[in-house]
CSV table of C-alpha atoms and ligand atoms in Angstrom, one decimal:
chain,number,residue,atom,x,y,z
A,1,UNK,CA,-94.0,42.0,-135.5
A,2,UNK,CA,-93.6,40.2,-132.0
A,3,UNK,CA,-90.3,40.1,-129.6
A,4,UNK,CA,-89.9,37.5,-127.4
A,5,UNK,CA,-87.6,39.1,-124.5
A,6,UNK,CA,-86.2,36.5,-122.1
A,7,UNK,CA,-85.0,36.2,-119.0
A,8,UNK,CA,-84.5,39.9,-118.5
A,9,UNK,CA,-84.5,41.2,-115.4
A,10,UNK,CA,-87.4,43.8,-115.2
A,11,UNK,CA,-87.9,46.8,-113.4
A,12,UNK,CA,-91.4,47.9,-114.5
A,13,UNK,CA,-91.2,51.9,-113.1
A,14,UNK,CA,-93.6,51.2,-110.2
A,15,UNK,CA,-91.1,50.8,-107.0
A,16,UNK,CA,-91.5,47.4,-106.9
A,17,UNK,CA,-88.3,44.9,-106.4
A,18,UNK,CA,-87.4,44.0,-109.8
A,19,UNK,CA,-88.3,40.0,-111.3
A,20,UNK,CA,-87.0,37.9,-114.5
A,21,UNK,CA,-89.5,37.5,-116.6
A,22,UNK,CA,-90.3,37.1,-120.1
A,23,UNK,CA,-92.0,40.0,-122.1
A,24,UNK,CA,-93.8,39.2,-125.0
A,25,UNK,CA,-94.1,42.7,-127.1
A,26,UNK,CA,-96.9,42.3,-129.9
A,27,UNK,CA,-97.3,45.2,-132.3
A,28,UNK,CA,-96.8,48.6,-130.1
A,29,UNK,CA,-97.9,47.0,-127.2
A,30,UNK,CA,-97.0,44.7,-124.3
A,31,UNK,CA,-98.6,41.6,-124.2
A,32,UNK,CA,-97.2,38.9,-122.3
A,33,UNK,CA,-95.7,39.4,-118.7
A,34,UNK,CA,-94.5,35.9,-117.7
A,35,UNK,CA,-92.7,35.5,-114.8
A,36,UNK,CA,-92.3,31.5,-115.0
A,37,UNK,CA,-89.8,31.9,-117.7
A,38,UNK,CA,-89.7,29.0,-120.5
A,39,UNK,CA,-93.5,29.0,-120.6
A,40,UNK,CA,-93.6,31.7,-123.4
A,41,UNK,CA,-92.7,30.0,-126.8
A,42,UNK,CA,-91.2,32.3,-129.3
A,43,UNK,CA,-93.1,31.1,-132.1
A,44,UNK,CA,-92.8,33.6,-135.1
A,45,UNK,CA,-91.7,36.2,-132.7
A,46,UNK,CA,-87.9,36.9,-133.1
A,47,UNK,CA,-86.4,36.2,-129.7
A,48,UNK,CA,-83.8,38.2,-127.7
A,49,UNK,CA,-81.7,37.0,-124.8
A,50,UNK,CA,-81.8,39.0,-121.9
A,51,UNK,CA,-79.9,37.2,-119.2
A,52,UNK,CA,-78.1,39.4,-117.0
A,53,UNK,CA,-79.3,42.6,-118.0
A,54,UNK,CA,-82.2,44.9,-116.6
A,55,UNK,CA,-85.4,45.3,-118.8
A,56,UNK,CA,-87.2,48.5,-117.8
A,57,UNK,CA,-89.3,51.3,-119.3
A,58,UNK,CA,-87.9,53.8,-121.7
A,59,UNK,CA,-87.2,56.7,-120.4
A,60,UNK,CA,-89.4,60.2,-120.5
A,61,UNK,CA,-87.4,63.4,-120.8
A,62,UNK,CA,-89.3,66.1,-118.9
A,63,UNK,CA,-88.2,69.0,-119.7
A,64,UNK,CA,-86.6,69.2,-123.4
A,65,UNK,CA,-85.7,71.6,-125.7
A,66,UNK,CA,-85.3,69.8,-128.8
A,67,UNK,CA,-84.3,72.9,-130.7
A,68,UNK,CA,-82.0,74.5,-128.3
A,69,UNK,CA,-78.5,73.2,-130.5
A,70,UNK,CA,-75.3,74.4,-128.1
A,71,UNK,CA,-76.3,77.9,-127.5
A,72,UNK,CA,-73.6,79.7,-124.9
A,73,UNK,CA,-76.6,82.9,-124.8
A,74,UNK,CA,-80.1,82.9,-125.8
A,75,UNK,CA,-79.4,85.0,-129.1
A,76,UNK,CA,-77.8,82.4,-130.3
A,77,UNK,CA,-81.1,80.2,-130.9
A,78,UNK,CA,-83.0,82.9,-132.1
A,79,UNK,CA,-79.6,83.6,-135.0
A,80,UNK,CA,-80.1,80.3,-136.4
A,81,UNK,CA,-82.1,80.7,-140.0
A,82,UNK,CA,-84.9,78.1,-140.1
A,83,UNK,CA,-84.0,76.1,-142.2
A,84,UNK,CA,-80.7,75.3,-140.1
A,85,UNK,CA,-82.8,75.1,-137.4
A,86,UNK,CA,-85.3,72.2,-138.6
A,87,UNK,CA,-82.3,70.0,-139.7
A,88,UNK,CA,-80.1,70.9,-136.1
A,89,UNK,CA,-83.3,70.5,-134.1
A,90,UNK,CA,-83.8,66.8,-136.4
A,91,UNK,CA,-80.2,65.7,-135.4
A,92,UNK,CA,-81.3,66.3,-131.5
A,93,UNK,CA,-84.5,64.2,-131.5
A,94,UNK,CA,-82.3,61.3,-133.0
A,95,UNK,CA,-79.4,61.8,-130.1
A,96,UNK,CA,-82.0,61.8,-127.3
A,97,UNK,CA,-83.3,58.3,-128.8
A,98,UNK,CA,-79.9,57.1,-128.3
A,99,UNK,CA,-79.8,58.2,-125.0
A,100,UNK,CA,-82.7,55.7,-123.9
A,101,UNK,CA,-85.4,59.0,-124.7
A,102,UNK,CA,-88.3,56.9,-125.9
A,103,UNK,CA,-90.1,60.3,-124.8
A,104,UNK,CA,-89.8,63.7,-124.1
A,105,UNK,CA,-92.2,66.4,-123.1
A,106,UNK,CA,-91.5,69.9,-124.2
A,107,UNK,CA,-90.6,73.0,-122.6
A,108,UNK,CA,-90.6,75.4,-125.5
A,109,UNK,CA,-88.9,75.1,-128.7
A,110,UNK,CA,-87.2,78.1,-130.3
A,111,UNK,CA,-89.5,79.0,-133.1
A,112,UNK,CA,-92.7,78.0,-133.3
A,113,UNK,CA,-93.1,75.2,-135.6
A,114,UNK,CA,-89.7,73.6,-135.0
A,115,UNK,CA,-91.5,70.8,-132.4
A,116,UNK,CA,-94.7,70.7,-134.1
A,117,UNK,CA,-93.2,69.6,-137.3
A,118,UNK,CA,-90.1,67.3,-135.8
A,119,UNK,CA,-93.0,65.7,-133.6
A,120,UNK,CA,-95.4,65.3,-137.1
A,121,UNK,CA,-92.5,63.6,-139.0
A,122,UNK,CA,-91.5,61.5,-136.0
A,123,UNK,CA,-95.2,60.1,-135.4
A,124,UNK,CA,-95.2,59.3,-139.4
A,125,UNK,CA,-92.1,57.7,-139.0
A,126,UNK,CA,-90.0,59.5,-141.6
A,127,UNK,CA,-86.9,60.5,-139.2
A,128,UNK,CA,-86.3,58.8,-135.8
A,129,UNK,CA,-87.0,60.6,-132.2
A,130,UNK,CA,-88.4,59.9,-128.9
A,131,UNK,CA,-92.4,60.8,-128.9
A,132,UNK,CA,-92.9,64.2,-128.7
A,133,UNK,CA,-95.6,66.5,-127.0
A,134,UNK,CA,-94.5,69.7,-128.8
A,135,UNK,CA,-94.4,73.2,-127.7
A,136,UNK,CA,-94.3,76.7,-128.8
A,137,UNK,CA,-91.7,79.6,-127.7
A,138,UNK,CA,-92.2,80.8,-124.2
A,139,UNK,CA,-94.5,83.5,-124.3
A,140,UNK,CA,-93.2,86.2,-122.2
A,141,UNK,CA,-93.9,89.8,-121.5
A,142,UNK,CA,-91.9,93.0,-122.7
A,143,UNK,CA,-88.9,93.3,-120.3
A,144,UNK,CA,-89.2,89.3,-119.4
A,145,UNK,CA,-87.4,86.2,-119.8
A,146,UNK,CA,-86.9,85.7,-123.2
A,147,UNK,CA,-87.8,89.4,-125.0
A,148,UNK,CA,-84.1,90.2,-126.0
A,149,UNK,CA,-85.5,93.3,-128.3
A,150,UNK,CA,-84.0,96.6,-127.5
A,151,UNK,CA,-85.5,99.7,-128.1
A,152,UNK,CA,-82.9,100.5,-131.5
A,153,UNK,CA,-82.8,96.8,-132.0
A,154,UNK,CA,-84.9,93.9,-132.4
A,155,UNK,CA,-83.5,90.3,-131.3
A,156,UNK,CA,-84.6,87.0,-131.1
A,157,UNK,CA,-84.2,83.9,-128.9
A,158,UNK,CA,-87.1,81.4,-128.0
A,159,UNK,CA,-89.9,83.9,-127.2
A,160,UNK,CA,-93.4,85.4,-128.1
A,161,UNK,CA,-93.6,89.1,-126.5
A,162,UNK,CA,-97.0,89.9,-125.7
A,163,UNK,CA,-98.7,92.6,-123.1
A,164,UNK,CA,-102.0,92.0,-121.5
A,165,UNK,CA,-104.9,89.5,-121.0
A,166,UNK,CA,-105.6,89.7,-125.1
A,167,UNK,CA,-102.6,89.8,-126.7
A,168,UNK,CA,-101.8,86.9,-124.6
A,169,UNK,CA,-104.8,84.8,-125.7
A,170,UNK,CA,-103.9,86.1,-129.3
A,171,UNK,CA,-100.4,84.1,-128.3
A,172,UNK,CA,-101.7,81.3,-127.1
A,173,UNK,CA,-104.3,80.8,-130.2
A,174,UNK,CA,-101.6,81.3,-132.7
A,175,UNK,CA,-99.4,78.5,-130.9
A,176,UNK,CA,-102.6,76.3,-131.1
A,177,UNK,CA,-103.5,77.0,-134.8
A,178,UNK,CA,-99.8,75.9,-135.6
A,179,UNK,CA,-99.8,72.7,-133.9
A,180,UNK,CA,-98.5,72.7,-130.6
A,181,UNK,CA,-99.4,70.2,-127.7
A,182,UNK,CA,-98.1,72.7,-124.7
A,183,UNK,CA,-98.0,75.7,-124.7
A,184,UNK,CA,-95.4,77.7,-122.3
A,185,UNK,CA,-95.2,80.8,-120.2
A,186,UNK,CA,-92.5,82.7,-118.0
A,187,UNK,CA,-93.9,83.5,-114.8
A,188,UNK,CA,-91.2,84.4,-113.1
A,189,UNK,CA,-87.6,86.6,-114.7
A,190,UNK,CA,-84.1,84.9,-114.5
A,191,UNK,CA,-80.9,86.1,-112.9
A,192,UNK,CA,-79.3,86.5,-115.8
A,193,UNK,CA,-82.0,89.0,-117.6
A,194,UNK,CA,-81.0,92.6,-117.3
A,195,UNK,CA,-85.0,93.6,-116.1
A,196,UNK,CA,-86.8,90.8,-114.6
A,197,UNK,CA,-85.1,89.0,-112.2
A,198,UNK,CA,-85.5,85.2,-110.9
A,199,UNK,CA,-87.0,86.2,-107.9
A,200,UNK,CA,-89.7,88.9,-109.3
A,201,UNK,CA,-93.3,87.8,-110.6
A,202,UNK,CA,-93.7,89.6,-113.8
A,203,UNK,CA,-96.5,87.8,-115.4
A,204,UNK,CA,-99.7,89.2,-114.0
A,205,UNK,CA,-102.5,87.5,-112.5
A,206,UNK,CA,-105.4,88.0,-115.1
A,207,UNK,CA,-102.5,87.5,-118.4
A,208,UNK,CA,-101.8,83.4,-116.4
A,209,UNK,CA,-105.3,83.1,-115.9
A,210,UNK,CA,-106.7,83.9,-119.6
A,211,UNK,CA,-103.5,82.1,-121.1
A,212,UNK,CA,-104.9,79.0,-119.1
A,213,UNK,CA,-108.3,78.9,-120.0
A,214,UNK,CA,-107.5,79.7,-123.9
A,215,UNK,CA,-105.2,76.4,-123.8
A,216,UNK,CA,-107.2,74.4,-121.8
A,217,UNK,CA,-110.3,75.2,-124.4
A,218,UNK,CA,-108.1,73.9,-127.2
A,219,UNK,CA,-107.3,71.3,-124.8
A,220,UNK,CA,-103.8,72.1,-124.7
A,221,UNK,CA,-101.3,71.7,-121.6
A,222,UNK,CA,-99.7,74.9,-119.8
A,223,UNK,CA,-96.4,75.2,-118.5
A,224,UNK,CA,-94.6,77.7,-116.7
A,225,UNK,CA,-91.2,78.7,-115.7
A,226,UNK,CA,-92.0,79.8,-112.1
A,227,UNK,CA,-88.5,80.7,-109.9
A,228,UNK,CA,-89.9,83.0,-107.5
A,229,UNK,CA,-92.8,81.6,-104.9
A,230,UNK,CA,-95.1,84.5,-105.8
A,231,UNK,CA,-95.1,82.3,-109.7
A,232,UNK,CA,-95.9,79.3,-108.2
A,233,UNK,CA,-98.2,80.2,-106.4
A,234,UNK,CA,-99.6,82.1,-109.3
A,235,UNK,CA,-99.3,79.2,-111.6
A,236,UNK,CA,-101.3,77.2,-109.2
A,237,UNK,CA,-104.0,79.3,-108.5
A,238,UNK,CA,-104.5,80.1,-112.0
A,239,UNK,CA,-104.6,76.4,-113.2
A,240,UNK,CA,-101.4,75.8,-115.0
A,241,UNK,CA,-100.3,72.2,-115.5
A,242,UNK,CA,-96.7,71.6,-115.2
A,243,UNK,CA,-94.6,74.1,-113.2
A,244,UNK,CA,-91.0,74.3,-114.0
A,245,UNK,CA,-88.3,75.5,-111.1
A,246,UNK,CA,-89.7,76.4,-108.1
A,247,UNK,CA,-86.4,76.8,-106.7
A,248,UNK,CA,-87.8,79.4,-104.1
A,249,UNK,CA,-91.3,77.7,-103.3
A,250,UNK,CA,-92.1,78.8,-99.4
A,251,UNK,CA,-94.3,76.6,-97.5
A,252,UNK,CA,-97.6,78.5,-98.8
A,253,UNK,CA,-96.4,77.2,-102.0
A,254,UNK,CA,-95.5,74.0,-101.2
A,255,UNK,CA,-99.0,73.9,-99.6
A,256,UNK,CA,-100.4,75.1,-103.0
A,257,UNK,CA,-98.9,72.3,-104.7
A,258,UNK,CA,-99.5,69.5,-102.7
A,259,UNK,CA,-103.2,70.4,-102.5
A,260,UNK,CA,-103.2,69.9,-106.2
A,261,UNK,CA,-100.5,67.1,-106.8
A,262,UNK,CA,-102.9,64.7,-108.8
A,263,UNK,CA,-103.1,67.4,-111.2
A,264,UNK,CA,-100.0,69.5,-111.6
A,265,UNK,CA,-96.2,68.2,-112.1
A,266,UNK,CA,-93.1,70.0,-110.7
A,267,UNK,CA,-89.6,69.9,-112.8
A,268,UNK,CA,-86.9,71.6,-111.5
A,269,UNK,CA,-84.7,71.3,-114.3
A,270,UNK,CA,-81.7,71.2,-112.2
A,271,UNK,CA,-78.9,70.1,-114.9
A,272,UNK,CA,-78.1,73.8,-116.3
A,273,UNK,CA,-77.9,75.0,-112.9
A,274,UNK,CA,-75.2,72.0,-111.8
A,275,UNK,CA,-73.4,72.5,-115.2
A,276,UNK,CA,-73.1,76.4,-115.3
A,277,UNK,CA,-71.7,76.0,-111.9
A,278,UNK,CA,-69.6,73.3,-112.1
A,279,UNK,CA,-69.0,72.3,-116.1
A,280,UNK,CA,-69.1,76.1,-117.6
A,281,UNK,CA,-65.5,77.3,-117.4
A,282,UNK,CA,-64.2,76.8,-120.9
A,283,UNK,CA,-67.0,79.3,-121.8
A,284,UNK,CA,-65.7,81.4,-119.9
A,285,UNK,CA,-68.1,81.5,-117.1
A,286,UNK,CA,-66.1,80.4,-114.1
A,287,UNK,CA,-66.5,79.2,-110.4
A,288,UNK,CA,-66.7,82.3,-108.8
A,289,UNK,CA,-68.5,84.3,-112.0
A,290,UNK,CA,-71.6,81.0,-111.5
A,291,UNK,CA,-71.7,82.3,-107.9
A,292,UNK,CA,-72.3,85.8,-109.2
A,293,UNK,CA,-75.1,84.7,-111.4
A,294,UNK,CA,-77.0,83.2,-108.3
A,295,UNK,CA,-76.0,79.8,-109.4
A,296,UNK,CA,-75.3,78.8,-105.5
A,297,UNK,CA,-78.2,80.1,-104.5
A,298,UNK,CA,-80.8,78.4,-107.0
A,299,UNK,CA,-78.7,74.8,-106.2
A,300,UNK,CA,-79.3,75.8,-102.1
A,301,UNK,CA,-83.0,76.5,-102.4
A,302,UNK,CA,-83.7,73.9,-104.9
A,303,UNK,CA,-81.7,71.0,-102.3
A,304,UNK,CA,-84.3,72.4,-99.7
A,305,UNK,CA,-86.9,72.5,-101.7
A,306,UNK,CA,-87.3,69.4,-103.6
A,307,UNK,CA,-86.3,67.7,-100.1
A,308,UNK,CA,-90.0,69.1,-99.0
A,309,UNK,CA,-91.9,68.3,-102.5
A,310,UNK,CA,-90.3,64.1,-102.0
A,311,UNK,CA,-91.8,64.2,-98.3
A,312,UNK,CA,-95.1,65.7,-99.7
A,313,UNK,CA,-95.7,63.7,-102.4
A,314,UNK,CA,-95.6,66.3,-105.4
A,315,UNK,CA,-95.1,64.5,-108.7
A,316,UNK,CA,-91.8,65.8,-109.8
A,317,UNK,CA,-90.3,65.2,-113.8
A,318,UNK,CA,-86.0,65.3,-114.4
A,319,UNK,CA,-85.3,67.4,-117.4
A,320,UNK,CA,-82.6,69.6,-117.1
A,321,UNK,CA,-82.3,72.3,-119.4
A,322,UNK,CA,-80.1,70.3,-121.6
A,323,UNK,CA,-79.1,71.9,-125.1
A,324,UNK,CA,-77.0,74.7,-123.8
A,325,UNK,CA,-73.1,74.2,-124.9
A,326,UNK,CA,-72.6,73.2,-121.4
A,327,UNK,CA,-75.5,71.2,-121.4
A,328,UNK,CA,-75.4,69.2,-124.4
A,329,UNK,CA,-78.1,67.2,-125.8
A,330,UNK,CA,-77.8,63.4,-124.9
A,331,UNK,CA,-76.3,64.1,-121.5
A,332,UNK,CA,-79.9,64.5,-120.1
A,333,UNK,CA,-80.0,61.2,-118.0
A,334,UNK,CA,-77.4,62.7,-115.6
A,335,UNK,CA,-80.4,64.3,-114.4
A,336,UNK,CA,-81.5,61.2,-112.7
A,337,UNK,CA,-78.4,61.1,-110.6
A,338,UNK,CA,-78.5,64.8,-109.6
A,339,UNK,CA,-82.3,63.2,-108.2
A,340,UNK,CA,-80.5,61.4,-106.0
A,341,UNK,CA,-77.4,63.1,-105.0
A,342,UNK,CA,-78.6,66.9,-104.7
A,343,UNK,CA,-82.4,65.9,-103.9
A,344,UNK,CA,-81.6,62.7,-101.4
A,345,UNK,CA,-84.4,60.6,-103.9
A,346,UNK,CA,-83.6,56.7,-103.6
A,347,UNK,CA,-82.8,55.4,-106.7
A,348,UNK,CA,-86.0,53.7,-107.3
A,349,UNK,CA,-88.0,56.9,-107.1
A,350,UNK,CA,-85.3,59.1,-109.0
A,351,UNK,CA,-85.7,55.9,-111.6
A,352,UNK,CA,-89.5,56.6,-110.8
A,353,UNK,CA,-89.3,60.4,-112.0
A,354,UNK,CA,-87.5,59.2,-115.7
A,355,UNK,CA,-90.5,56.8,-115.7
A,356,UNK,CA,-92.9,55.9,-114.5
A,357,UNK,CA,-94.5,59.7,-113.6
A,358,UNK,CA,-93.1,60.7,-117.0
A,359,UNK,CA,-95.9,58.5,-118.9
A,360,UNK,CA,-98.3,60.7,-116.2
A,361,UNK,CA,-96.5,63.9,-117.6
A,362,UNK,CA,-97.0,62.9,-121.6
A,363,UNK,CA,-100.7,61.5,-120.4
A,364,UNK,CA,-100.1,57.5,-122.5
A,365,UNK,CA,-99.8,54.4,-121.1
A,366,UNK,CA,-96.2,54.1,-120.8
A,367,UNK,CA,-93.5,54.6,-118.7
A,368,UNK,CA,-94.3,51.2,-116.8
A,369,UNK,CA,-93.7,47.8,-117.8
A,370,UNK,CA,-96.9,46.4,-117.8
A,371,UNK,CA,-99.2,44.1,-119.9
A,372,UNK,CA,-101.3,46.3,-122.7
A,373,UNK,CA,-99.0,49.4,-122.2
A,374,UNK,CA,-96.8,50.9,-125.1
A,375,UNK,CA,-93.7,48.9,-125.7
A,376,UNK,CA,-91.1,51.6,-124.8
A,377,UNK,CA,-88.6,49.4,-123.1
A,378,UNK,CA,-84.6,49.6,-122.5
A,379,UNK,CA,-82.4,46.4,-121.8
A,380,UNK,CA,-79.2,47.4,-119.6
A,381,UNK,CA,-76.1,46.1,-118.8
A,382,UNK,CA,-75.8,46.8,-115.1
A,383,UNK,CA,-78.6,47.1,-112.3
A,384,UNK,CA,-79.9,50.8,-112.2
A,385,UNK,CA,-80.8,50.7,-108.8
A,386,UNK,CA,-77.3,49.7,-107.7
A,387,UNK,CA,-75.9,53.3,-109.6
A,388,UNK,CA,-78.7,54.8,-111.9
A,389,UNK,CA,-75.1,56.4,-113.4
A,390,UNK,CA,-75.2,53.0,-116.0
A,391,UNK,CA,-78.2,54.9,-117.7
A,392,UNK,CA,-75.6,57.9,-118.4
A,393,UNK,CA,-73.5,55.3,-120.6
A,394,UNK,CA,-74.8,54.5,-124.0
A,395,UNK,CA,-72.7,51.3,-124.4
A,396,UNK,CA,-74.5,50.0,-121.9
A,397,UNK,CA,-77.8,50.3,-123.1
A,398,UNK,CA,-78.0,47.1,-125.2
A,399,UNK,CA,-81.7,47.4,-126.7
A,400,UNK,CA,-84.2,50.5,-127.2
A,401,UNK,CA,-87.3,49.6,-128.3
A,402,UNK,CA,-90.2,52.3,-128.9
A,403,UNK,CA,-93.6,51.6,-130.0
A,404,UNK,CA,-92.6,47.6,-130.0
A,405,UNK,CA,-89.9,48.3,-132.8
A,406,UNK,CA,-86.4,48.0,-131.9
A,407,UNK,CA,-84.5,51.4,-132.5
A,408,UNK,CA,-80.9,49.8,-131.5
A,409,UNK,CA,-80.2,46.2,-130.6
A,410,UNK,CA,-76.4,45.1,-129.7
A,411,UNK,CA,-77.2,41.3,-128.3
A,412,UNK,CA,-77.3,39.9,-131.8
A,413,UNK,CA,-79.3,36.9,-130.8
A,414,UNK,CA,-82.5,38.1,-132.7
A,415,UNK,CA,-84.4,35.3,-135.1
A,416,UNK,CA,-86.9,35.4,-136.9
B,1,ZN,ZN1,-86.2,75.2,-120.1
């Protein structure tokens, strides 16, 4: 199958000031970049008029949770029976395809084969998605984000418990032997667990440290949720890849980071923390109750602090949480904006972060337009760089193409 898309004009994801062309997709891949438009003949490809609108790369979620389904408290996910939880987590993958997601990158999913086996009937093209680089739960230690048991009472949410260098290795293995791509680890507490808070460091040195080397063996990715600096730094040191929050990085650990930005990414996941201040009132978690819950506090350091990783040049992913009832799946472009109106990123870069160093994040050629890369591409009504806001209206995505084959096409000029 060939496409013949002309007179677009493209953004390719690198920075550079956008060019009509005419994009020749072969199979999977792109083949033909030609900017003298007219010179590419259709031939048996079908052909798609792209006049006015802007061709650029798909984009890359960062940080999902494809199996998180509305949840107002973490229980929630872990009440859901599994076969619900297949089917609901199904239904997501499709909505974040229609949101211009030709890819997303995992942050945990809430039981431990719900990725692994939405990602395995995705690549065999049975149900549609965006690709997927699955992970397990977020392994955790007793007391730590995500262990909701109690000691009469055993609860569930999205985490493995485990104590210790070898039960965490044990953790790790078992996510490997069921499939996962990444696997995921809490670092750091969060505000709103009763014991370990955002800014303590609960996950010790040597229990990071064998959890690395175990995935990295398997040749699996690690990534943390790191709030406090002391978990970033930790995360860091002990050779995680993809370091989530960071919220309350100091300049030690900003150091840390941008002595290794070729090899780690930052994602600060910044859409559940502008929603539960801002969007959360009709679940009953108000202005002043979001203040509370350190809500202002997170946004203030994270404004600072992503200020520093832009001027540094540490590779940062959007992704923000989405899949909370306040955060609902499909809304996760909004991200891109909060890039440039919380973080002061130009457009281009914040475009840059959905893209372009997204494709670094899932490790394939993609995420750039560019001859021989995988033919994830969007046509927009609108120019992105004017108000990367169009990318938040699904009417105005008139094409999404993954893999060279066209998920949704409104222009109605195709022929064979
Ligand atoms: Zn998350």
């Amino acid at each position: 199958m060939k496409t013949l898309i002309r007179r677009g004009t493209v953004w390719d994801g690198t920075g550079a000031a956008p060019y009509v062309a005419d994009v020749l997709v072969d199979g999977a891949r792109i083949a033909r970049i030609e900017r003298e438009p007219g010179r590419l003949t259709a031939g048996d490809a079908q052909s798609i008029d792209a006049r006015g609108l802007t061709l650029m790369p798909g984009l890359v979620e960062g940080h999902a949770h494809l199996s998180f389904c509305g949840a107002t408290k973490n229980t929630d996910l872990g009440d859901i029976p599994p076969e619900e939880h297949v089917l609901a987590t199904m239904h997501n993958a499709k909505t974040l395809l229609d949101a211009g997601f030709t890819s997303a990158y995992s942050a945990a999913s809430a039981k431990l084969r719900l990725d692994v086996v939405i990602r395995n009937e995705i690549d065999a093209g049975r149900i549609p998605g965006p690709r997927l680089r699955a992970a397990g739960p977020e392994i955790t230690v007793t007391a730590g984000l995500g262990d909701e048991n109690r000691l009469h009472m055993a609860r569930e949410s999205f985490g493995i418990v485990a104590d210790g260098p070898d039960a965490i290795a044990r953790a790790v293995r078992l996510c490997v032997r069921e499939g996962v791509d990444n696997v995921k680890l809490n670092i750091s507490g969060d505000d709103f667990v009763p014991a370990a808070k955002g800014g303590m460091t609960v996950m010790r040195e040597a229990e990071v440290r064998i959890a690395c080397e175990v995935a990295h063996d398997f040749g699996k990715r690690v990534a943390s949720h790191s709030r406090a600096s002391n978990a970033v730094k930790r995360a860091v040191q002990c050779g995680v890849d993809v370091i989530y929050h960071c919220e309350f990085a100091d300049s030690e650990a900003l150091d840390l980071l941008e002595a290794a930005r070729e090899r780690v990414f930052v994602g600060p996941a910044i859409g559940l923390i502008h929603n539960t201040m801002h969007e959360a009132g009709p679940w009953g978690i108000t202005r002043e109750k979001a203040r509370e819950l350190g809500m202002d506090r997170c946004l203030e350091n994270a404004q600072k602090t992503y200020r520093q990783m832009r001027k540094r040049g540490i590779r940062v992913v959007i992704g923000g949480d989405y899949g909370f009832a306040w955060t609902p799946q499909g809304t996760n472009a909004r991200d891109i904006e909060h890039m440039v109106t919380l973080f002061d990123y130009p457009p281009s870069e914040a475009l840059q972060c959905a893209t372009r160093i997204g494709g670094e994040l899932m490790g394939l050629e993609l995420g750039v337009v560019r001859e021989g890369w995988l033919a994830d591409l969007l046509l927009v009504e609108g120019n992105p760089l004017d108000d990367v806001r169009v990318l938040q209206d699904k009417a105005k995505l008139r094409l999404i193409m993954k893999d060279g084959t066209l998920w949704k096409n409104t222009l109605g000029e195709v022929r064979h």
